[in-house]
PDB file of C-alpha atoms in Angstrom:
ATOM      1  CA  UNK U   1     -32.037  15.425   5.845  1.00  0.00           C
ATOM      2  CA  UNK U   2     -28.732  15.505   3.166  1.00  0.00           C
ATOM      3  CA  UNK U   3     -27.865  13.356   0.285  1.00  0.00           C
ATOM      4  CA  UNK U   4     -25.489  11.176   0.450  1.00  0.00           C
ATOM      5  CA  UNK U   5     -22.126  12.252  -1.136  1.00  0.00           C
ATOM      6  CA  UNK U   6     -21.334  10.829  -4.371  1.00  0.00           C
ATOM      7  CA  UNK U   7     -19.117   7.743  -4.089  1.00  0.00           C
ATOM      8  CA  UNK U   8     -14.963   8.611  -4.898  1.00  0.00           C
ATOM      9  CA  UNK U   9     -12.590   7.326  -7.296  1.00  0.00           C
ATOM     10  CA  UNK U  10     -11.847   3.531  -6.877  1.00  0.00           C
ATOM     11  CA  UNK U  11     -13.964   3.672  -3.585  1.00  0.00           C
ATOM     12  CA  UNK U  12     -16.134   0.040  -4.805  1.00  0.00           C
ATOM     13  CA  UNK U  13     -14.016  -3.129  -5.861  1.00  0.00           C
ATOM     14  CA  UNK U  14     -15.020  -5.717  -8.141  1.00  0.00           C
ATOM     15  CA  UNK U  15     -13.326  -8.896  -9.001  1.00  0.00           C
ATOM     16  CA  UNK U  16     -13.146 -10.243 -12.738  1.00  0.00           C
ATOM     17  CA  UNK U  17     -12.105 -13.325 -13.425  1.00  0.00           C
ATOM     18  CA  UNK U  18     -11.110 -14.346 -16.782  1.00  0.00           C
ATOM     19  CA  UNK U  19      -8.761 -16.782 -18.506  1.00  0.00           C
ATOM     20  CA  UNK U  20      -6.114 -17.092 -21.238  1.00  0.00           C
ATOM     21  CA  UNK U  21      -7.418 -20.602 -22.573  1.00  0.00           C
ATOM     22  CA  UNK U  22      -4.770 -22.317 -24.451  1.00  0.00           C
ATOM     23  CA  UNK U  23      -4.769 -25.247 -27.456  1.00  0.00           C
ATOM     24  CA  UNK U  24      -1.542 -25.957 -28.331  1.00  0.00           C
ATOM     25  CA  UNK U  25       0.753 -22.698 -28.804  1.00  0.00           C
ATOM     26  CA  UNK U  26      -2.149 -20.440 -29.464  1.00  0.00           C
ATOM     27  CA  UNK U  27      -4.912 -18.362 -26.994  1.00  0.00           C
ATOM     28  CA  UNK U  28      -8.376 -17.823 -27.233  1.00  0.00           C
ATOM     29  CA  UNK U  29      -8.502 -13.675 -27.125  1.00  0.00           C
ATOM     30  CA  UNK U  30     -12.057 -11.827 -27.739  1.00  0.00           C
ATOM     31  CA  UNK U  31     -11.434  -8.702 -30.115  1.00  0.00           C
ATOM     32  CA  UNK U  32     -13.827  -5.529 -29.872  1.00  0.00           C
ATOM     33  CA  UNK U  33     -13.780  -3.256 -32.810  1.00  0.00           C
ATOM     34  CA  UNK U  34     -15.382   0.033 -31.637  1.00  0.00           C
ATOM     35  CA  UNK U  35     -15.525   3.266 -33.616  1.00  0.00           C
ATOM     36  CA  UNK U  36     -11.900   4.256 -33.741  1.00  0.00           C
ATOM     37  CA  UNK U  37     -10.239   1.482 -32.014  1.00  0.00           C
ATOM     38  CA  UNK U  38      -9.731  -2.228 -31.912  1.00  0.00           C
ATOM     39  CA  UNK U  39      -8.723  -4.274 -28.631  1.00  0.00           C
ATOM     40  CA  UNK U  40      -8.894  -7.333 -27.144  1.00  0.00           C
ATOM     41  CA  UNK U  41      -9.872  -9.002 -23.863  1.00  0.00           C
ATOM     42  CA  UNK U  42      -9.726 -12.569 -22.443  1.00  0.00           C
ATOM     43  CA  UNK U  43     -12.778 -14.074 -21.768  1.00  0.00           C
ATOM     44  CA  UNK U  44     -14.649 -13.497 -18.210  1.00  0.00           C
ATOM     45  CA  UNK U  45     -16.074 -11.076 -16.375  1.00  0.00           C
ATOM     46  CA  UNK U  46     -17.062  -9.608 -13.229  1.00  0.00           C
ATOM     47  CA  UNK U  47     -17.707 -12.162  -9.924  1.00  0.00           C
ATOM     48  CA  UNK U  48     -20.977 -11.854  -8.415  1.00  0.00           C
ATOM     49  CA  UNK U  49     -21.637 -11.197  -5.321  1.00  0.00           C
ATOM     50  CA  UNK U  50     -21.296 -14.005  -3.043  1.00  0.00           C
ATOM     51  CA  UNK U  51     -20.001 -16.212  -5.750  1.00  0.00           C
ATOM     52  CA  UNK U  52     -16.816 -18.505  -5.805  1.00  0.00           C
ATOM     53  CA  UNK U  53     -14.061 -17.445  -7.952  1.00  0.00           C
ATOM     54  CA  UNK U  54     -14.086 -20.671 -10.067  1.00  0.00           C
ATOM     55  CA  UNK U  55     -17.841 -20.832 -10.046  1.00  0.00           C
ATOM     56  CA  UNK U  56     -17.770 -17.093 -11.587  1.00  0.00           C
ATOM     57  CA  UNK U  57     -14.954 -18.402 -14.177  1.00  0.00           C
ATOM     58  CA  UNK U  58     -16.908 -21.407 -15.732  1.00  0.00           C
ATOM     59  CA  UNK U  59     -20.152 -19.551 -15.627  1.00  0.00           C
ATOM     60  CA  UNK U  60     -18.067 -17.051 -17.824  1.00  0.00           C
ATOM     61  CA  UNK U  61     -16.591 -19.083 -19.812  1.00  0.00           C
ATOM     62  CA  UNK U  62     -19.404 -21.018 -20.626  1.00  0.00           C
ATOM     63  CA  UNK U  63     -21.195 -18.257 -21.892  1.00  0.00           C
ATOM     64  CA  UNK U  64     -18.357 -16.486 -23.893  1.00  0.00           C
ATOM     65  CA  UNK U  65     -16.619 -19.423 -25.431  1.00  0.00           C
ATOM     66  CA  UNK U  66     -19.566 -22.061 -25.017  1.00  0.00           C
ATOM     67  CA  UNK U  67     -16.432 -23.976 -22.965  1.00  0.00           C
ATOM     68  CA  UNK U  68     -17.044 -26.115 -19.824  1.00  0.00           C
ATOM     69  CA  UNK U  69     -14.367 -26.382 -17.359  1.00  0.00           C
ATOM     70  CA  UNK U  70     -14.555 -30.064 -17.300  1.00  0.00           C
ATOM     71  CA  UNK U  71     -12.875 -29.940 -20.942  1.00  0.00           C
ATOM     72  CA  UNK U  72     -10.243 -28.229 -20.261  1.00  0.00           C
ATOM     73  CA  UNK U  73      -6.634 -28.616 -17.591  1.00  0.00           C
ATOM     74  CA  UNK U  74      -7.824 -26.894 -14.461  1.00  0.00           C
ATOM     75  CA  UNK U  75      -7.603 -23.388 -14.183  1.00  0.00           C
ATOM     76  CA  UNK U  76      -4.004 -22.060 -12.418  1.00  0.00           C
ATOM     77  CA  UNK U  77      -3.423 -18.860 -11.860  1.00  0.00           C
ATOM     78  CA  UNK U  78      -1.707 -17.111 -14.197  1.00  0.00           C
ATOM     79  CA  UNK U  79      -1.416 -13.254 -13.198  1.00  0.00           C
ATOM     80  CA  UNK U  80      -3.219 -10.550 -11.340  1.00  0.00           C
ATOM     81  CA  UNK U  81      -3.578  -7.110 -12.973  1.00  0.00           C
ATOM     82  CA  UNK U  82      -4.999  -4.483 -10.292  1.00  0.00           C
ATOM     83  CA  UNK U  83      -7.209  -1.486 -11.978  1.00  0.00           C
ATOM     84  CA  UNK U  84      -7.267   1.848 -11.084  1.00  0.00           C
ATOM     85  CA  UNK U  85      -8.002   3.416 -14.234  1.00  0.00           C
ATOM     86  CA  UNK U  86     -10.264   6.736 -14.625  1.00  0.00           C
ATOM     87  CA  UNK U  87     -13.265   5.729 -17.515  1.00  0.00           C
ATOM     88  CA  UNK U  88     -16.012   8.284 -18.827  1.00  0.00           C
ATOM     89  CA  UNK U  89     -19.351   8.259 -17.664  1.00  0.00           C
ATOM     90  CA  UNK U  90     -21.219   9.757 -14.639  1.00  0.00           C
ATOM     91  CA  UNK U  91     -20.550   7.089 -12.217  1.00  0.00           C
ATOM     92  CA  UNK U  92     -17.114   6.995 -10.203  1.00  0.00           C
ATOM     93  CA  UNK U  93     -14.908   4.211 -11.740  1.00  0.00           C
ATOM     94  CA  UNK U  94     -14.760   1.140  -9.409  1.00  0.00           C
ATOM     95  CA  UNK U  95     -11.253  -0.369  -8.568  1.00  0.00           C
ATOM     96  CA  UNK U  96     -11.009  -3.657 -10.094  1.00  0.00           C
ATOM     97  CA  UNK U  97      -9.282  -6.798  -9.640  1.00  0.00           C
ATOM     98  CA  UNK U  98      -8.269  -9.401 -12.785  1.00  0.00           C
ATOM     99  CA  UNK U  99      -7.603 -12.486 -11.654  1.00  0.00           C
ATOM    100  CA  UNK U 100      -6.688 -14.257 -14.909  1.00  0.00           C
ATOM    101  CA  UNK U 101      -6.178 -18.283 -15.149  1.00  0.00           C
ATOM    102  CA  UNK U 102      -4.870 -20.340 -17.615  1.00  0.00           C
ATOM    103  CA  UNK U 103      -5.979 -23.203 -19.216  1.00  0.00           C
ATOM    104  CA  UNK U 104      -5.791 -25.756 -21.972  1.00  0.00           C
ATOM    105  CA  UNK U 105      -7.855 -27.552 -23.765  1.00  0.00           C
ATOM    106  CA  UNK U 106      -7.535 -30.515 -26.968  1.00  0.00           C
ATOM    107  CA  UNK U 107      -8.080 -29.199 -30.755  1.00  0.00           C
ATOM    108  CA  UNK U 108     -11.600 -31.229 -30.545  1.00  0.00           C
ATOM    109  CA  UNK U 109     -12.541 -28.945 -27.519  1.00  0.00           C
ATOM    110  CA  UNK U 110     -11.504 -26.181 -29.563  1.00  0.00           C
ATOM    111  CA  UNK U 111     -13.498 -26.869 -32.884  1.00  0.00           C
ATOM    112  CA  UNK U 112     -16.861 -26.785 -30.177  1.00  0.00           C
ATOM    113  CA  UNK U 113     -16.265 -23.141 -29.179  1.00  0.00           C
ATOM    114  CA  UNK U 114     -17.865 -20.177 -29.748  1.00  0.00           C
ATOM    115  CA  UNK U 115     -16.947 -18.079 -33.091  1.00  0.00           C
ATOM    116  CA  UNK U 116     -18.483 -14.856 -31.228  1.00  0.00           C
ATOM    117  CA  UNK U 117     -19.436 -13.776 -27.957  1.00  0.00           C
ATOM    118  CA  UNK U 118     -22.259 -10.952 -27.086  1.00  0.00           C
ATOM    119  CA  UNK U 119     -22.162  -8.411 -24.504  1.00  0.00           C
ATOM    120  CA  UNK U 120     -25.269  -6.844 -23.498  1.00  0.00           C
ATOM    121  CA  UNK U 121     -25.151  -3.042 -23.421  1.00  0.00           C
ATOM    122  CA  UNK U 122     -26.847  -1.028 -21.298  1.00  0.00           C
ATOM    123  CA  UNK U 123     -29.866   0.192 -22.807  1.00  0.00           C
ATOM    124  CA  UNK U 124     -30.813  -4.111 -24.004  1.00  0.00           C
ATOM    125  CA  UNK U 125     -28.386  -3.575 -27.034  1.00  0.00           C
ATOM    126  CA  UNK U 126     -25.558  -5.700 -27.587  1.00  0.00           C
ATOM    127  CA  UNK U 127     -22.262  -5.646 -28.855  1.00  0.00           C
ATOM    128  CA  UNK U 128     -20.778  -8.417 -30.678  1.00  0.00           C
ATOM    129  CA  UNK U 129     -17.018  -9.549 -30.109  1.00  0.00           C
ATOM    130  CA  UNK U 130     -15.212 -12.272 -32.024  1.00  0.00           C
ATOM    131  CA  UNK U 131     -13.064 -15.054 -30.669  1.00  0.00           C
ATOM    132  CA  UNK U 132      -9.545 -15.318 -32.125  1.00  0.00           C
ATOM    133  CA  UNK U 133      -6.993 -17.750 -31.644  1.00  0.00           C
ATOM    134  CA  UNK U 134      -3.467 -15.797 -31.756  1.00  0.00           C
ATOM    135  CA  UNK U 135      -0.050 -17.085 -31.250  1.00  0.00           C
ATOM    136  CA  UNK U 136       0.734 -16.712 -27.337  1.00  0.00           C
ATOM    137  CA  UNK U 137       3.972 -14.900 -28.254  1.00  0.00           C
ATOM    138  CA  UNK U 138       2.292 -11.796 -30.274  1.00  0.00           C
ATOM    139  CA  UNK U 139       0.205 -11.058 -27.162  1.00  0.00           C
ATOM    140  CA  UNK U 140       2.973  -8.882 -26.496  1.00  0.00           C
ATOM    141  CA  UNK U 141       2.157  -6.159 -28.988  1.00  0.00           C
ATOM    142  CA  UNK U 142      -1.705  -6.236 -28.892  1.00  0.00           C
ATOM    143  CA  UNK U 143      -3.469  -4.108 -27.467  1.00  0.00           C
ATOM    144  CA  UNK U 144      -5.222  -6.069 -24.617  1.00  0.00           C
ATOM    145  CA  UNK U 145      -7.192  -5.059 -21.468  1.00  0.00           C
ATOM    146  CA  UNK U 146      -5.949  -5.245 -18.947  1.00  0.00           C
ATOM    147  CA  UNK U 147      -2.554  -4.868 -20.705  1.00  0.00           C
ATOM    148  CA  UNK U 148      -1.556  -8.610 -20.027  1.00  0.00           C
ATOM    149  CA  UNK U 149      -0.125  -8.790 -22.776  1.00  0.00           C
ATOM    150  CA  UNK U 150       3.785  -9.213 -22.241  1.00  0.00           C
ATOM    151  CA  UNK U 151       2.957 -11.763 -19.461  1.00  0.00           C
ATOM    152  CA  UNK U 152       2.045 -14.639 -21.002  1.00  0.00           C
ATOM    153  CA  UNK U 153       4.744 -13.794 -24.439  1.00  0.00           C
ATOM    154  CA  UNK U 154       7.362 -13.995 -22.027  1.00  0.00           C
ATOM    155  CA  UNK U 155       6.312 -17.986 -21.198  1.00  0.00           C
ATOM    156  CA  UNK U 156       9.061 -19.948 -22.685  1.00  0.00           C
ATOM    157  CA  UNK U 157       6.133 -22.506 -23.334  1.00  0.00           C
ATOM    158  CA  UNK U 158       2.420 -22.545 -22.227  1.00  0.00           C
ATOM    159  CA  UNK U 159       2.623 -24.843 -19.639  1.00  0.00           C
ATOM    160  CA  UNK U 160       5.602 -22.812 -17.783  1.00  0.00           C
ATOM    161  CA  UNK U 161       5.244 -22.316 -13.926  1.00  0.00           C
ATOM    162  CA  UNK U 162       5.135 -18.713 -12.792  1.00  0.00           C
ATOM    163  CA  UNK U 163       6.756 -17.584 -10.610  1.00  0.00           C
ATOM    164  CA  UNK U 164       5.260 -13.733  -9.888  1.00  0.00           C
ATOM    165  CA  UNK U 165       1.535 -13.745 -11.078  1.00  0.00           C
ATOM    166  CA  UNK U 166       1.447  -9.756  -9.524  1.00  0.00           C
ATOM    167  CA  UNK U 167       1.665  -7.622 -12.389  1.00  0.00           C
ATOM    168  CA  UNK U 168       2.611  -3.842 -12.507  1.00  0.00           C
ATOM    169  CA  UNK U 169      -0.900  -1.480 -11.479  1.00  0.00           C
ATOM    170  CA  UNK U 170      -3.041  -0.332 -13.965  1.00  0.00           C
ATOM    171  CA  UNK U 171      -3.486   3.171 -13.435  1.00  0.00           C
ATOM    172  CA  UNK U 172      -3.936   6.848 -15.425  1.00  0.00           C
ATOM    173  CA  UNK U 173      -0.020   6.946 -15.317  1.00  0.00           C
ATOM    174  CA  UNK U 174       0.541   3.644 -17.556  1.00  0.00           C
ATOM    175  CA  UNK U 175      -3.272   3.119 -19.462  1.00  0.00           C
ATOM    176  CA  UNK U 176      -5.926   5.602 -21.161  1.00  0.00           C
ATOM    177  CA  UNK U 177      -9.162   4.198 -21.778  1.00  0.00           C
ATOM    178  CA  UNK U 178     -10.059   3.093 -24.627  1.00  0.00           C
TER     179      UNK U 178
END
C-alpha cells in the first residue's frame, strides 16, 4: 500500500470572513506585534465547514471585538481578496478567499467593544492583538493583511457604494509573507 501524495500548494481552499467595522471615519483593525514586524488585520476568521457566511462573521466579531451584529448596520460586502501566498511551515498553504464586509456602529456601541483580541496558537499558547481605531484613509499606508488598505482609503466616505468588490490577487509575486 502506498501513502497518499502530499497535497499540492493551494489545492485546499479556505474562506475567511472579516469586517471593516466603521465608527464615523474610523475603522477597527487588530494590530499584531511580532518579532521584527507589525501588521494589521481586519477582525474576522475562517468559516467552519457547513457554516453560513454571515453566521461566521457574527461569531468572529463576537469573539474578537465582543460585538453583536444586531448592534451594527447590516453587513454589506466591501471587497474580496483571493490569496495564494506561500508561507513557512510543513503544511502546503491553502488558497484563501477573504470576504470583507462593511458595517457601521455608534460611539456607544464602540465604547463596549474589546480593546484586545486573543488568538490561540498551535501548542496552546495565545497571541494578543490590540484593537485600534484608525482613520479609514490611513489604511492606504498600513501593513494590512490581506493587503486591502488602498480599497477603503479610496472611498469618498465610509458609506460610499462600491462598484467592484474584487481586489487584485494576493500572490507570491505581489506579497511577501510576514
